[in-house]
Amino acid sequence: MQSADLVRLAFRGLTRRAVRTTLTVLGIVVAVASMVIFLSLGEGIRKVFRDELGAVGPDLQVSINGINQSGPPIANVPQSLAVQLEAKSKEYGFKSVTPVVYAVRSGGFDPAQSYLFYTYPAKQGTADIIPNAEIAQGRAMNAADEGKLVAVVGSKAAKNGNFKLGSDVRYNRRNFFKVIGILKESGGFSDSFILVPLTTMQKAQGLEGKVSVVAIKLDDPGSAKAVAERVKKDFDVEAQTQSDFLKILDRAVSVSDAIRFGISLISLIVGGLAVANTVMMGVFERTREFGTMRAIGAKPSFVRNLVLLESLILSVLGGIGGVILGYGGILIVNWYTQNLASINAAALTGRLIGFALLISLILGLLAGLLPARNAGRIAITDALGRN
Amino acid sequence: MLKAEGISKIYPSGESMVTALEPFSHTFSPGQVTAIVGPSGSGKSTLLNLLAGFDKPTAGQVIHQTPQQTTNLTQLLEGDKARYRLENFGFVFQNYNLMSILSAQENVEFPLTLLGIPVKERLERSRAMLASVGLERRTGHFPSQLSGGEQQRVAICRALVTNANLILADEPTGNLDSKTGAGILELLLGPAREGRTVILITHDAEVAARADVRLYLRDGRLERVEQREGATV
Ligand SMILES: Nc1ncnc2c1ncn2[C@@H]1O[C@H](COP(=O)(O)OP(=O)(O)O)[C@@H](O)[C@H]1O
Ligand SMILES: [Mg+2]
């Protein structure tokens, strides 16, 4: 028996109950698609950060406790640290040293009303830690703006908040920042930033003299790791490089990957049970036919393989369909996040496709084992009946 | 030749045991048609199942002897037994037992497929086989589109297409009217004239009358053996 014949026979067995087969495959399609969409978010976030951090992020971020997974750090770094670091610029090879305060205004349930405030000394204008930043309308910040309630908004932030020159950006009940400039679209994170002078934000937060991090650009970005070690030792602080940050991010995303996979596991199990049920029903209905095959001279292993193959065909077809449907879902997710923040939050990577197909293969194998075992054990005399 | 040496079958039935077949010995010779005759429940199917290796005898053994080799069928493992049946046996059942998902042609091809015979050859052999029973225009039909007599002819093609030397049939005409049945019987008598061993179960006296040897079973016991005149054992 050639395997092509076995595959043909398995397909015949499945098309006998075309509606039932189609519904079962659809079940797997939906289960795999939801898994693909869920996991594509993690892949997308990894990709976005890998791409963006290289372009936007500082080479080093100095803080007290290090940046961890719990979001933007509280401003707890004395601003004097920035001065001390700057004094050593020559020795360490710093290109620029920028004290930064991050602040988030949550829009509650409306992500379009959430803003990320990125604040640094106004005299830096469009700071060199945000490369490619160019003014589209109005003007950049300058030293005279320090301490004043002004803001320069990214193109996406301007669109989402409907900000024009002269509009007010609300930070909290007492603090509104007047828009003095709007940035050109750069296609990155910075499109969603709202830039505010450092002391203005410190006053608004009531945390004068404190910053979130000190962001450092190096003359030689390749030396980041070595410089980070020196800064840590000399100043007794945390200094993180981009790759440290990516590692932390990857760990965080992996945890949420596991959670999202756990959720999709439920639908995968339901889909797997549907396959098992369909294949098992097929075995029951065809007891006489399997008995006849055995009588004619098919080995028990032939019948087992045939049933297992039917199960694998169901689940792999479902897996392929699931990847395709999942890709459709990813396009929708990305269309949404593009409008929101100029990023593709979801990505269909090669390893995700491979994983989805592997999962459906395993699903088919597990779902087919019991029906295959039963089919192989059919007693010829019982199957043929008494006449 | 196919030799049954003291084969018996006892089924457990609740507390007691049912003896479906008492120790049975007989040698089935090539070139002969043997009819197994008896009333319902007399153990005919049980005997055939044991001869075919569908079931294990409670005692005794079945031996197949050819000029080339002697094989104890009862001692073969399940997988080897299946292969042996594939190469040496052809079966015809009362209710045809064709595979509903396969066309007439594909049903006939099935044992050739199991044997691993190339597509082209098995296509030719199964076509020729169907043509020889007058079904050349029915090759693409599915069992549900065929009459009982046509289905049984397809089943006979499936049994003969491998050139098996043992043909076993359990009431092959049981579901057919007498005229159709007579045609089927002719198809089963042919292989014996070619030197094959044909064993068929029947409770139809007219069918039995055509056999070379008749074994009369009653209550699981071989009552009597009849030879047609001129037939040699
Ligand atoms: N699987 C079985 N379990 C229990 N008893 C059986 C089984 N198969 C057959 N029998 C019994 O064995 C006897 C012979 O049956 P069978 O060989 O089918 O008769 P026949 O084919 O001559 O009509 C009957 O009494 C039947 O009830
Ligand atoms: Mg019977």
XYZ file of C-alpha atoms in Angstrom, chain A residues 1-2 5 8-9 12-13 16 286 288-289 292-300 302 379-381 384 386-387, chain B residues 45 49 54-55 78-79 82 85-86 91 93-95 97 99-102 106 110-111 113-114 116 122 158 170:
54
model
C 0.000 0.000 0.000
C 1.468 3.315 -1.024
C -3.460 5.484 -1.705
C -6.859 9.140 -0.967
C -8.820 6.624 1.051
C -12.883 9.560 0.719
C -13.794 8.631 4.260
C -18.605 10.806 2.910
C -18.000 2.198 9.327
C -18.734 -3.094 8.966
C -16.491 -1.552 6.318
C -14.568 -6.065 5.642
C -11.177 -4.476 5.007
C -9.700 -6.614 7.764
C -11.401 -9.740 6.374
C -10.048 -9.098 2.884
C -6.549 -8.787 4.272
C -5.878 -5.315 5.682
C -3.712 -5.439 8.793
C -4.925 -3.860 12.029
C -3.644 -0.304 8.179
C -13.222 -7.971 15.620
C -13.924 -9.180 12.096
C -16.701 -11.565 13.156
C -19.458 -8.612 9.662
C -24.127 -12.916 11.874
C -26.011 -14.080 8.887
C -20.693 -19.401 9.682
C -14.903 -17.918 10.264
C -11.522 -14.382 11.270
C -11.787 -16.044 14.645
C -2.891 -11.119 13.482
C -0.896 -9.013 11.015
C -4.180 -10.619 7.385
C -5.648 -13.896 3.689
C -4.852 -11.082 1.269
C -14.323 -13.784 0.298
C -20.548 -12.367 1.857
C -24.322 -12.660 2.004
C -24.793 -8.884 2.104
C -20.036 -5.856 2.055
C -17.251 -0.224 0.604
C -19.845 2.481 0.104
C -17.308 5.276 -0.441
C -15.629 3.426 -3.300
C -12.269 0.887 -6.720
C -8.917 -2.517 -3.116
C -7.128 -5.853 -2.476
C -4.025 -1.691 -3.617
C -3.308 -3.486 -0.335
C 0.939 -2.677 -3.456
C -4.560 -2.725 -10.922
C -13.027 -8.428 -5.632
C -21.095 -17.321 3.209
